[in-house]
């Protein structure tokens, strides 16, 4: 059972009561992420995420960890394009202690200059780690290609240049401007009552800075022909990422697109997995995935393969896209895809952490909770014709973007292949 209360200062509290569970999960969400950053502050949201673990007026970094791990819980955080989340989980009778720690991090972090310098180095190491992982690097190259010269195309970790220029004043100014009540959600799920959660949070209300949720610049989609980005690197495999811009999370086409993605490449039963891996043995790993944002989205096909098999694999991938354009999926494929997606929704909501994530994603993404039964009902209504229709809407040459991390030195021949 989901319940939502908006407090007088604009702060929102949401709970999912699961009285049969032994645990409680708590998240402090901010509806601000990488796409809210100006170019000169690229990576500031992620930097702030790190700094909130580095010490408060009451606790050192070590004491923050001990306060949660010492009661059998854990603490973590992540930064996305449109939100940032700090979350914890422990036994349900430890809720007030989790709330105290997260509120302390959120409201009292000191941003000590020495800790900022240390964390700048830590984040640079994180950035170097990602650049050393071709499967991660290729995704960042694809984002730059899909969304050139705009926040969605920039790395969430920032760059060496932007990290070097990040100052304490810049971090604190971004925090004060964006970590305000209108952008903040406190979500909890598990063995607790909504009334108790609201009562506990209400005691903290005066300490939260008030303000409205900020806005981001809309995405720009001026592409009129396929784009290719090659990064040449000595590596055993070529990493491929083929992306197509799609629709926003508010678009009704997201439902048939969700089933299309399952048919295309989401699991081992998918067409791409069967054709590329099982039938021809061209890749160990190949899959497709969806991302939805407030005003746009993308579908990405990723694979790691022997460089000598690159052309052959790319032709097969494009052939599978054309198949979805030319004919609707069979009744059996549609049924399997629908049952898979509905089953995954049910499985994903089994524990307190996933319920807490659901609350945050729904409320920050839609401004309301869309009940899981409503989503499953809409998915059950998707027809084969709708799937073919969204393929025709989005599978177009002017939406194709290909990124490669490969030992190949030339793009020759690949641009001409990007046809549908």
PDB file of N, CA and C in Angstrom, residues 203-297:
ATOM      1  N   UNK A 203       9.872  16.161  12.145  1.00  0.00           N
ATOM      2  CA  UNK A 203      10.762  16.793  13.123  1.00  0.00           C
ATOM      3  C   UNK A 203      11.971  17.444  12.445  1.00  0.00           C
ATOM      4  N   UNK A 204      12.284  16.989  11.222  1.00  0.00           N
ATOM      5  CA  UNK A 204      13.447  17.522  10.509  1.00  0.00           C
ATOM      6  C   UNK A 204      13.098  18.683   9.585  1.00  0.00           C
ATOM      7  N   UNK A 205      11.807  18.884   9.353  1.00  0.00           N
ATOM      8  CA  UNK A 205      11.353  19.813   8.316  1.00  0.00           C
ATOM      9  C   UNK A 205      11.983  21.194   8.390  1.00  0.00           C
ATOM     10  N   UNK A 206      12.074  21.822   9.557  1.00  0.00           N
ATOM     11  CA  UNK A 206      12.611  23.187   9.586  1.00  0.00           C
ATOM     12  C   UNK A 206      14.043  23.306   9.066  1.00  0.00           C
ATOM     13  N   UNK A 207      14.759  22.185   9.015  1.00  0.00           N
ATOM     14  CA  UNK A 207      16.166  22.235   8.624  1.00  0.00           C
ATOM     15  C   UNK A 207      16.371  22.131   7.111  1.00  0.00           C
ATOM     16  N   UNK A 208      15.323  21.784   6.365  1.00  0.00           N
ATOM     17  CA  UNK A 208      15.446  21.656   4.914  1.00  0.00           C
ATOM     18  C   UNK A 208      15.271  23.016   4.239  1.00  0.00           C
ATOM     19  N   UNK A 209      16.184  23.408   3.351  1.00  0.00           N
ATOM     20  CA  UNK A 209      15.999  24.663   2.616  1.00  0.00           C
ATOM     21  C   UNK A 209      14.814  24.547   1.657  1.00  0.00           C
ATOM     22  N   UNK A 210      13.980  25.571   1.628  1.00  0.00           N
ATOM     23  CA  UNK A 210      12.803  25.536   0.766  1.00  0.00           C
ATOM     24  C   UNK A 210      13.153  26.021  -0.633  1.00  0.00           C
ATOM     25  N   UNK A 211      12.337  25.623  -1.590  1.00  0.00           N
ATOM     26  CA  UNK A 211      12.537  26.047  -2.973  1.00  0.00           C
ATOM     27  C   UNK A 211      11.838  25.111  -3.923  1.00  0.00           C
ATOM     28  N   UNK A 212      11.715  25.547  -5.175  1.00  0.00           N
ATOM     29  CA  UNK A 212      11.059  24.749  -6.198  1.00  0.00           C
ATOM     30  C   UNK A 212      12.066  23.878  -6.937  1.00  0.00           C
ATOM     31  N   UNK A 213      11.575  22.774  -7.471  1.00  0.00           N
ATOM     32  CA  UNK A 213      12.430  21.891  -8.267  1.00  0.00           C
ATOM     33  C   UNK A 213      12.922  22.649  -9.499  1.00  0.00           C
ATOM     34  N   UNK A 214      14.217  22.627  -9.771  1.00  0.00           N
ATOM     35  CA  UNK A 214      14.746  23.344 -10.936  1.00  0.00           C
ATOM     36  C   UNK A 214      14.339  22.682 -12.250  1.00  0.00           C
ATOM     37  N   UNK A 215      14.581  23.383 -13.332  1.00  0.00           N
ATOM     38  CA  UNK A 215      14.288  22.857 -14.672  1.00  0.00           C
ATOM     39  C   UNK A 215      15.592  22.561 -15.404  1.00  0.00           C
ATOM     40  N   UNK A 216      15.489  21.710 -16.401  1.00  0.00           N
ATOM     41  CA  UNK A 216      16.642  21.411 -17.244  1.00  0.00           C
ATOM     42  C   UNK A 216      16.360  21.905 -18.661  1.00  0.00           C
ATOM     43  N   UNK A 217      17.410  22.048 -19.452  1.00  0.00           N
ATOM     44  CA  UNK A 217      17.247  22.431 -20.856  1.00  0.00           C
ATOM     45  C   UNK A 217      16.733  21.228 -21.641  1.00  0.00           C
ATOM     46  N   UNK A 218      15.706  21.405 -22.491  1.00  0.00           N
ATOM     47  CA  UNK A 218      15.185  20.280 -23.273  1.00  0.00           C
ATOM     48  C   UNK A 218      16.256  19.678 -24.181  1.00  0.00           C
ATOM     49  N   UNK A 219      16.098  18.401 -24.498  1.00  0.00           N
ATOM     50  CA  UNK A 219      17.043  17.751 -25.417  1.00  0.00           C
ATOM     51  C   UNK A 219      16.897  18.328 -26.815  1.00  0.00           C
ATOM     52  N   UNK A 220      17.987  18.298 -27.541  1.00  0.00           N
ATOM     53  CA  UNK A 220      18.000  18.801 -28.920  1.00  0.00           C
ATOM     54  C   UNK A 220      18.202  17.627 -29.868  1.00  0.00           C
ATOM     55  N   UNK A 221      17.316  17.495 -30.818  1.00  0.00           N
ATOM     56  CA  UNK A 221      17.374  16.360 -31.752  1.00  0.00           C
ATOM     57  C   UNK A 221      17.394  16.892 -33.186  1.00  0.00           C
ATOM     58  N   UNK A 222      18.564  17.321 -33.621  1.00  0.00           N
ATOM     59  CA  UNK A 222      18.678  17.910 -34.955  1.00  0.00           C
ATOM     60  C   UNK A 222      19.327  16.968 -35.965  1.00  0.00           C
ATOM     61  N   UNK A 223      19.465  15.710 -35.612  1.00  0.00           N
ATOM     62  CA  UNK A 223      20.143  14.748 -36.481  1.00  0.00           C
ATOM     63  C   UNK A 223      19.348  14.509 -37.761  1.00  0.00           C
ATOM     64  N   UNK A 224      20.035  14.478 -38.892  1.00  0.00           N
ATOM     65  CA  UNK A 224      19.357  14.204 -40.164  1.00  0.00           C
ATOM     66  C   UNK A 224      19.995  13.069 -40.957  1.00  0.00           C
ATOM     67  N   UNK A 225      21.018  12.441 -40.394  1.00  0.00           N
ATOM     68  CA  UNK A 225      21.626  11.273 -41.040  1.00  0.00           C
ATOM     69  C   UNK A 225      22.354  10.448 -39.979  1.00  0.00           C
ATOM     70  N   UNK A 226      22.679   9.199 -40.285  1.00  0.00           N
ATOM     71  CA  UNK A 226      23.362   8.357 -39.288  1.00  0.00           C
ATOM     72  C   UNK A 226      24.683   8.973 -38.848  1.00  0.00           C
ATOM     73  N   UNK A 227      25.064   8.690 -37.602  1.00  0.00           N
ATOM     74  CA  UNK A 227      26.343   9.169 -37.072  1.00  0.00           C
ATOM     75  C   UNK A 227      27.174   7.986 -36.600  1.00  0.00           C
ATOM     76  N   UNK A 228      28.498   8.121 -36.729  1.00  0.00           N
ATOM     77  CA  UNK A 228      29.425   7.068 -36.325  1.00  0.00           C
ATOM     78  C   UNK A 228      30.537   7.679 -35.496  1.00  0.00           C
ATOM     79  N   UNK A 229      30.892   7.020 -34.406  1.00  0.00           N
ATOM     80  CA  UNK A 229      32.006   7.475 -33.559  1.00  0.00           C
ATOM     81  C   UNK A 229      32.905   6.284 -33.283  1.00  0.00           C
ATOM     82  N   UNK A 230      34.179   6.376 -33.704  1.00  0.00           N
ATOM     83  CA  UNK A 230      35.151   5.303 -33.492  1.00  0.00           C
ATOM     84  C   UNK A 230      36.242   5.786 -32.550  1.00  0.00           C
ATOM     85  N   UNK A 231      36.512   5.015 -31.506  1.00  0.00           N
ATOM     86  CA  UNK A 231      37.643   5.265 -30.616  1.00  0.00           C
ATOM     87  C   UNK A 231      38.610   4.099 -30.794  1.00  0.00           C
ATOM     88  N   UNK A 232      39.780   4.396 -31.317  1.00  0.00           N
ATOM     89  CA  UNK A 232      40.759   3.349 -31.599  1.00  0.00           C
ATOM     90  C   UNK A 232      41.606   3.082 -30.362  1.00  0.00           C
ATOM     91  N   UNK A 233      41.651   1.796 -29.979  1.00  0.00           N
ATOM     92  CA  UNK A 233      42.379   1.398 -28.773  1.00  0.00           C
ATOM     93  C   UNK A 233      42.804  -0.049 -28.916  1.00  0.00           C
ATOM     94  N   UNK A 234      43.998  -0.357 -28.423  1.00  0.00           N
ATOM     95  CA  UNK A 234      44.441  -1.750 -28.455  1.00  0.00           C
ATOM     96  C   UNK A 234      43.598  -2.547 -27.467  1.00  0.00           C
ATOM     97  N   UNK A 235      42.798  -3.431 -27.992  1.00  0.00           N
ATOM     98  CA  UNK A 235      41.899  -4.213 -27.140  1.00  0.00           C
ATOM     99  C   UNK A 235      41.608  -5.537 -27.815  1.00  0.00           C
ATOM    100  N   UNK A 236      41.324  -6.554 -27.028  1.00  0.00           N
ATOM    101  CA  UNK A 236      41.083  -7.886 -27.575  1.00  0.00           C
ATOM    102  C   UNK A 236      39.764  -7.950 -28.340  1.00  0.00           C
ATOM    103  N   UNK A 237      38.773  -7.209 -27.886  1.00  0.00           N
ATOM    104  CA  UNK A 237      37.460  -7.212 -28.511  1.00  0.00           C
ATOM    105  C   UNK A 237      37.112  -5.830 -29.049  1.00  0.00           C
ATOM    106  N   UNK A 238      36.163  -5.810 -29.971  1.00  0.00           N
ATOM    107  CA  UNK A 238      35.508  -4.565 -30.332  1.00  0.00           C
ATOM    108  C   UNK A 238      34.220  -4.462 -29.523  1.00  0.00           C
ATOM    109  N   UNK A 239      34.004  -3.313 -28.918  1.00  0.00           N
ATOM    110  CA  UNK A 239      32.750  -3.045 -28.215  1.00  0.00           C
ATOM    111  C   UNK A 239      31.881  -2.173 -29.117  1.00  0.00           C
ATOM    112  N   UNK A 240      30.672  -2.605 -29.318  1.00  0.00           N
ATOM    113  CA  UNK A 240      29.727  -1.945 -30.218  1.00  0.00           C
ATOM    114  C   UNK A 240      28.532  -1.448 -29.417  1.00  0.00           C
ATOM    115  N   UNK A 241      28.110  -0.220 -29.705  1.00  0.00           N
ATOM    116  CA  UNK A 241      26.873   0.296 -29.114  1.00  0.00           C
ATOM    117  C   UNK A 241      26.129   1.058 -30.200  1.00  0.00           C
ATOM    118  N   UNK A 242      24.965   0.562 -30.563  1.00  0.00           N
ATOM    119  CA  UNK A 242      24.128   1.166 -31.599  1.00  0.00           C
ATOM    120  C   UNK A 242      22.899   1.752 -30.918  1.00  0.00           C
ATOM    121  N   UNK A 243      22.697   3.055 -31.047  1.00  0.00           N
ATOM    122  CA  UNK A 243      21.600   3.702 -30.333  1.00  0.00           C
ATOM    123  C   UNK A 243      20.642   4.427 -31.260  1.00  0.00           C
ATOM    124  N   UNK A 244      19.361   4.400 -30.871  1.00  0.00           N
ATOM    125  CA  UNK A 244      18.324   5.125 -31.598  1.00  0.00           C
ATOM    126  C   UNK A 244      17.530   5.958 -30.597  1.00  0.00           C
ATOM    127  N   UNK A 245      17.312   7.226 -30.904  1.00  0.00           N
ATOM    128  CA  UNK A 245      16.460   8.047 -30.045  1.00  0.00           C
ATOM    129  C   UNK A 245      15.021   7.561 -30.143  1.00  0.00           C
ATOM    130  N   UNK A 246      14.340   7.538 -28.997  1.00  0.00           N
ATOM    131  CA  UNK A 246      12.946   7.074 -28.976  1.00  0.00           C
ATOM    132  C   UNK A 246      12.059   8.143 -28.327  1.00  0.00           C
ATOM    133  N   UNK A 247      11.231   7.754 -27.367  1.00  0.00           N
ATOM    134  CA  UNK A 247      10.247   8.671 -26.797  1.00  0.00           C
ATOM    135  C   UNK A 247      10.480   8.855 -25.298  1.00  0.00           C
ATOM    136  N   UNK A 248       9.755   9.780 -24.711  1.00  0.00           N
ATOM    137  CA  UNK A 248       9.879  10.061 -23.292  1.00  0.00           C
ATOM    138  C   UNK A 248       9.098   9.041 -22.462  1.00  0.00           C
ATOM    139  N   UNK A 249       9.303   9.116 -21.168  1.00  0.00           N
ATOM    140  CA  UNK A 249       8.582   8.216 -20.252  1.00  0.00           C
ATOM    141  C   UNK A 249       7.087   8.527 -20.184  1.00  0.00           C
ATOM    142  N   UNK A 250       6.686   9.681 -20.710  1.00  0.00           N
ATOM    143  CA  UNK A 250       5.278  10.069 -20.664  1.00  0.00           C
ATOM    144  C   UNK A 250       4.504   9.636 -21.913  1.00  0.00           C
ATOM    145  N   UNK A 251       5.214   9.138 -22.898  1.00  0.00           N
ATOM    146  CA  UNK A 251       4.619   8.783 -24.186  1.00  0.00           C
ATOM    147  C   UNK A 251       3.991   7.389 -24.095  1.00  0.00           C
ATOM    148  N   UNK A 252       2.754   7.248 -24.578  1.00  0.00           N
ATOM    149  CA  UNK A 252       2.080   5.945 -24.537  1.00  0.00           C
ATOM    150  C   UNK A 252       2.824   4.882 -25.345  1.00  0.00           C
ATOM    151  N   UNK A 253       3.644   5.315 -26.283  1.00  0.00           N
ATOM    152  CA  UNK A 253       4.395   4.353 -27.100  1.00  0.00           C
ATOM    153  C   UNK A 253       5.446   3.599 -26.285  1.00  0.00           C
ATOM    154  N   UNK A 254       5.683   4.048 -25.057  1.00  0.00           N
ATOM    155  CA  UNK A 254       6.669   3.331 -24.236  1.00  0.00           C
ATOM    156  C   UNK A 254       6.228   1.905 -23.936  1.00  0.00           C
ATOM    157  N   UNK A 255       4.932   1.633 -23.929  1.00  0.00           N
ATOM    158  CA  UNK A 255       4.459   0.281 -23.615  1.00  0.00           C
ATOM    159  C   UNK A 255       4.766  -0.699 -24.752  1.00  0.00           C
ATOM    160  N   UNK A 256       4.382  -0.411 -26.000  1.00  0.00           N
ATOM    161  CA  UNK A 256       4.806  -1.330 -27.066  1.00  0.00           C
ATOM    162  C   UNK A 256       6.322  -1.355 -27.251  1.00  0.00           C
ATOM    163  N   UNK A 257       6.986  -0.237 -26.972  1.00  0.00           N
ATOM    164  CA  UNK A 257       8.441  -0.208 -27.099  1.00  0.00           C
ATOM    165  C   UNK A 257       9.090  -1.138 -26.074  1.00  0.00           C
ATOM    166  N   UNK A 258       8.494  -1.216 -24.902  1.00  0.00           N
ATOM    167  CA  UNK A 258       9.021  -2.115 -23.860  1.00  0.00           C
ATOM    168  C   UNK A 258       8.957  -3.574 -24.315  1.00  0.00           C
ATOM    169  N   UNK A 259       7.877  -3.954 -24.977  1.00  0.00           N
ATOM    170  CA  UNK A 259       7.766  -5.331 -25.471  1.00  0.00           C
ATOM    171  C   UNK A 259       8.656  -5.541 -26.691  1.00  0.00           C
ATOM    172  N   UNK A 260       8.754  -4.522 -27.545  1.00  0.00           N
ATOM    173  CA  UNK A 260       9.658  -4.621 -28.693  1.00  0.00           C
ATOM    174  C   UNK A 260      11.079  -4.894 -28.219  1.00  0.00           C
ATOM    175  N   UNK A 261      11.520  -4.183 -27.195  1.00  0.00           N
ATOM    176  CA  UNK A 261      12.876  -4.360 -26.690  1.00  0.00           C
ATOM    177  C   UNK A 261      13.093  -5.783 -26.180  1.00  0.00           C
ATOM    178  N   UNK A 262      12.089  -6.349 -25.543  1.00  0.00           N
ATOM    179  CA  UNK A 262      12.201  -7.723 -25.053  1.00  0.00           C
ATOM    180  C   UNK A 262      12.345  -8.698 -26.209  1.00  0.00           C
ATOM    181  N   UNK A 263      11.536  -8.503 -27.236  1.00  0.00           N
ATOM    182  CA  UNK A 263      11.612  -9.364 -28.419  1.00  0.00           C
ATOM    183  C   UNK A 263      12.967  -9.212 -29.107  1.00  0.00           C
ATOM    184  N   UNK A 264      13.463  -7.978 -29.156  1.00  0.00           N
ATOM    185  CA  UNK A 264      14.696  -7.695 -29.888  1.00  0.00           C
ATOM    186  C   UNK A 264      15.939  -8.194 -29.166  1.00  0.00           C
ATOM    187  N   UNK A 265      16.112  -7.854 -27.866  1.00  0.00           N
ATOM    188  CA  UNK A 265      17.400  -8.195 -27.277  1.00  0.00           C
ATOM    189  C   UNK A 265      17.523  -8.167 -25.779  1.00  0.00           C
ATOM    190  N   UNK A 266      16.413  -8.182 -25.037  1.00  0.00           N
ATOM    191  CA  UNK A 266      16.526  -8.020 -23.584  1.00  0.00           C
ATOM    192  C   UNK A 266      16.947  -9.284 -22.860  1.00  0.00           C
ATOM    193  N   UNK A 267      16.676 -10.446 -23.423  1.00  0.00           N
ATOM    194  CA  UNK A 267      16.981 -11.680 -22.694  1.00  0.00           C
ATOM    195  C   UNK A 267      17.515 -12.755 -23.641  1.00  0.00           C
ATOM    196  N   UNK A 268      17.728 -13.944 -23.111  1.00  0.00           N
ATOM    197  CA  UNK A 268      18.332 -15.011 -23.917  1.00  0.00           C
ATOM    198  C   UNK A 268      17.387 -15.576 -24.966  1.00  0.00           C
ATOM    199  N   UNK A 269      16.087 -15.312 -24.822  1.00  0.00           N
ATOM    200  CA  UNK A 269      15.118 -15.757 -25.820  1.00  0.00           C
ATOM    201  C   UNK A 269      15.007 -14.786 -26.990  1.00  0.00           C
ATOM    202  N   UNK A 270      15.646 -13.638 -26.871  1.00  0.00           N
ATOM    203  CA  UNK A 270      15.458 -12.569 -27.847  1.00  0.00           C
ATOM    204  C   UNK A 270      16.055 -12.922 -29.209  1.00  0.00           C
ATOM    205  N   UNK A 271      15.604 -12.198 -30.205  1.00  0.00           N
ATOM    206  CA  UNK A 271      16.075 -12.439 -31.570  1.00  0.00           C
ATOM    207  C   UNK A 271      17.574 -12.219 -31.698  1.00  0.00           C
ATOM    208  N   UNK A 272      18.089 -11.117 -31.139  1.00  0.00           N
ATOM    209  CA  UNK A 272      19.510 -10.829 -31.291  1.00  0.00           C
ATOM    210  C   UNK A 272      20.362 -11.886 -30.617  1.00  0.00           C
ATOM    211  N   UNK A 273      20.001 -12.297 -29.411  1.00  0.00           N
ATOM    212  CA  UNK A 273      20.779 -13.309 -28.705  1.00  0.00           C
ATOM    213  C   UNK A 273      20.786 -14.619 -29.491  1.00  0.00           C
ATOM    214  N   UNK A 274      19.638 -14.996 -29.999  1.00  0.00           N
ATOM    215  CA  UNK A 274      19.546 -16.255 -30.741  1.00  0.00           C
ATOM    216  C   UNK A 274      20.319 -16.201 -32.055  1.00  0.00           C
ATOM    217  N   UNK A 275      20.172 -15.100 -32.791  1.00  0.00           N
ATOM    218  CA  UNK A 275      20.788 -15.009 -34.125  1.00  0.00           C
ATOM    219  C   UNK A 275      22.299 -14.801 -34.024  1.00  0.00           C
ATOM    220  N   UNK A 276      22.712 -13.893 -33.155  1.00  0.00           N
ATOM    221  CA  UNK A 276      24.133 -13.520 -33.107  1.00  0.00           C
ATOM    222  C   UNK A 276      24.948 -14.501 -32.277  1.00  0.00           C
ATOM    223  N   UNK A 277      24.448 -14.889 -31.116  1.00  0.00           N
ATOM    224  CA  UNK A 277      25.227 -15.779 -30.249  1.00  0.00           C
ATOM    225  C   UNK A 277      24.930 -17.251 -30.494  1.00  0.00           C
ATOM    226  N   UNK A 278      23.660 -17.637 -30.375  1.00  0.00           N
ATOM    227  CA  UNK A 278      23.336 -19.057 -30.418  1.00  0.00           C
ATOM    228  C   UNK A 278      23.514 -19.659 -31.810  1.00  0.00           C
ATOM    229  N   UNK A 279      23.021 -18.984 -32.843  1.00  0.00           N
ATOM    230  CA  UNK A 279      23.077 -19.548 -34.194  1.00  0.00           C
ATOM    231  C   UNK A 279      24.460 -19.440 -34.822  1.00  0.00           C
ATOM    232  N   UNK A 280      25.150 -18.295 -34.572  1.00  0.00           N
ATOM    233  CA  UNK A 280      26.418 -18.061 -35.285  1.00  0.00           C
ATOM    234  C   UNK A 280      27.638 -17.936 -34.387  1.00  0.00           C
ATOM    235  N   UNK A 281      27.448 -17.834 -33.085  1.00  0.00           N
ATOM    236  CA  UNK A 281      28.593 -17.772 -32.176  1.00  0.00           C
ATOM    237  C   UNK A 281      29.488 -16.569 -32.375  1.00  0.00           C
ATOM    238  N   UNK A 282      28.906 -15.443 -32.755  1.00  0.00           N
ATOM    239  CA  UNK A 282      29.704 -14.257 -33.073  1.00  0.00           C
ATOM    240  C   UNK A 282      30.011 -13.389 -31.861  1.00  0.00           C
ATOM    241  N   UNK A 283      29.275 -13.549 -30.775  1.00  0.00           N
ATOM    242  CA  UNK A 283      29.488 -12.698 -29.600  1.00  0.00           C
ATOM    243  C   UNK A 283      29.114 -13.475 -28.351  1.00  0.00           C
ATOM    244  N   UNK A 284      29.844 -13.215 -27.276  1.00  0.00           N
ATOM    245  CA  UNK A 284      29.467 -13.789 -25.984  1.00  0.00           C
ATOM    246  C   UNK A 284      28.292 -13.006 -25.401  1.00  0.00           C
ATOM    247  N   UNK A 285      28.348 -11.688 -25.567  1.00  0.00           N
ATOM    248  CA  UNK A 285      27.380 -10.818 -24.926  1.00  0.00           C
ATOM    249  C   UNK A 285      26.744  -9.898 -25.956  1.00  0.00           C
ATOM    250  N   UNK A 286      25.437  -9.960 -26.090  1.00  0.00           N
ATOM    251  CA  UNK A 286      24.706  -9.013 -26.932  1.00  0.00           C
ATOM    252  C   UNK A 286      23.319  -8.812 -26.310  1.00  0.00           C
ATOM    253  N   UNK A 287      22.913  -7.559 -26.220  1.00  0.00           N
ATOM    254  CA  UNK A 287      21.627  -7.260 -25.585  1.00  0.00           C
ATOM    255  C   UNK A 287      21.154  -5.877 -26.022  1.00  0.00           C
ATOM    256  N   UNK A 288      19.885  -5.600 -25.771  1.00  0.00           N
ATOM    257  CA  UNK A 288      19.346  -4.263 -26.007  1.00  0.00           C
ATOM    258  C   UNK A 288      18.725  -3.750 -24.718  1.00  0.00           C
ATOM    259  N   UNK A 289      18.676  -2.439 -24.571  1.00  0.00           N
ATOM    260  CA  UNK A 289      18.137  -1.833 -23.352  1.00  0.00           C
ATOM    261  C   UNK A 289      17.470  -0.508 -23.689  1.00  0.00           C
ATOM    262  N   UNK A 290      16.574  -0.088 -22.794  1.00  0.00           N
ATOM    263  CA  UNK A 290      15.826   1.157 -22.976  1.00  0.00           C
ATOM    264  C   UNK A 290      16.162   2.129 -21.856  1.00  0.00           C
ATOM    265  N   UNK A 291      16.175   3.419 -22.191  1.00  0.00           N
ATOM    266  CA  UNK A 291      16.240   4.488 -21.198  1.00  0.00           C
ATOM    267  C   UNK A 291      15.155   5.493 -21.539  1.00  0.00           C
ATOM    268  N   UNK A 292      14.408   5.912 -20.525  1.00  0.00           N
ATOM    269  CA  UNK A 292      13.376   6.925 -20.719  1.00  0.00           C
ATOM    270  C   UNK A 292      13.678   8.132 -19.843  1.00  0.00           C
ATOM    271  N   UNK A 293      13.595   9.316 -20.439  1.00  0.00           N
ATOM    272  CA  UNK A 293      13.779  10.556 -19.711  1.00  0.00           C
ATOM    273  C   UNK A 293      12.490  11.370 -19.785  1.00  0.00           C
ATOM    274  N   UNK A 294      12.527  12.576 -19.218  1.00  0.00           N
ATOM    275  CA  UNK A 294      11.311  13.377 -19.141  1.00  0.00           C
ATOM    276  C   UNK A 294      10.828  13.838 -20.514  1.00  0.00           C
ATOM    277  N   UNK A 295      11.744  14.016 -21.465  1.00  0.00           N
ATOM    278  CA  UNK A 295      11.357  14.562 -22.766  1.00  0.00           C
ATOM    279  C   UNK A 295      11.877  13.757 -23.945  1.00  0.00           C
ATOM    280  N   UNK A 296      12.560  12.653 -23.697  1.00  0.00           N
ATOM    281  CA  UNK A 296      13.123  11.858 -24.779  1.00  0.00           C
ATOM    282  C   UNK A 296      13.496  10.481 -24.236  1.00  0.00           C
ATOM    283  N   UNK A 297      14.185   9.679 -25.034  1.00  0.00           N
ATOM    284  CA  UNK A 297      14.601   8.350 -24.606  1.00  0.00           C
ATOM    285  C   UNK A 297      15.490   7.726 -25.656  1.00  0.00           C
TER     286      UNK A 297
END
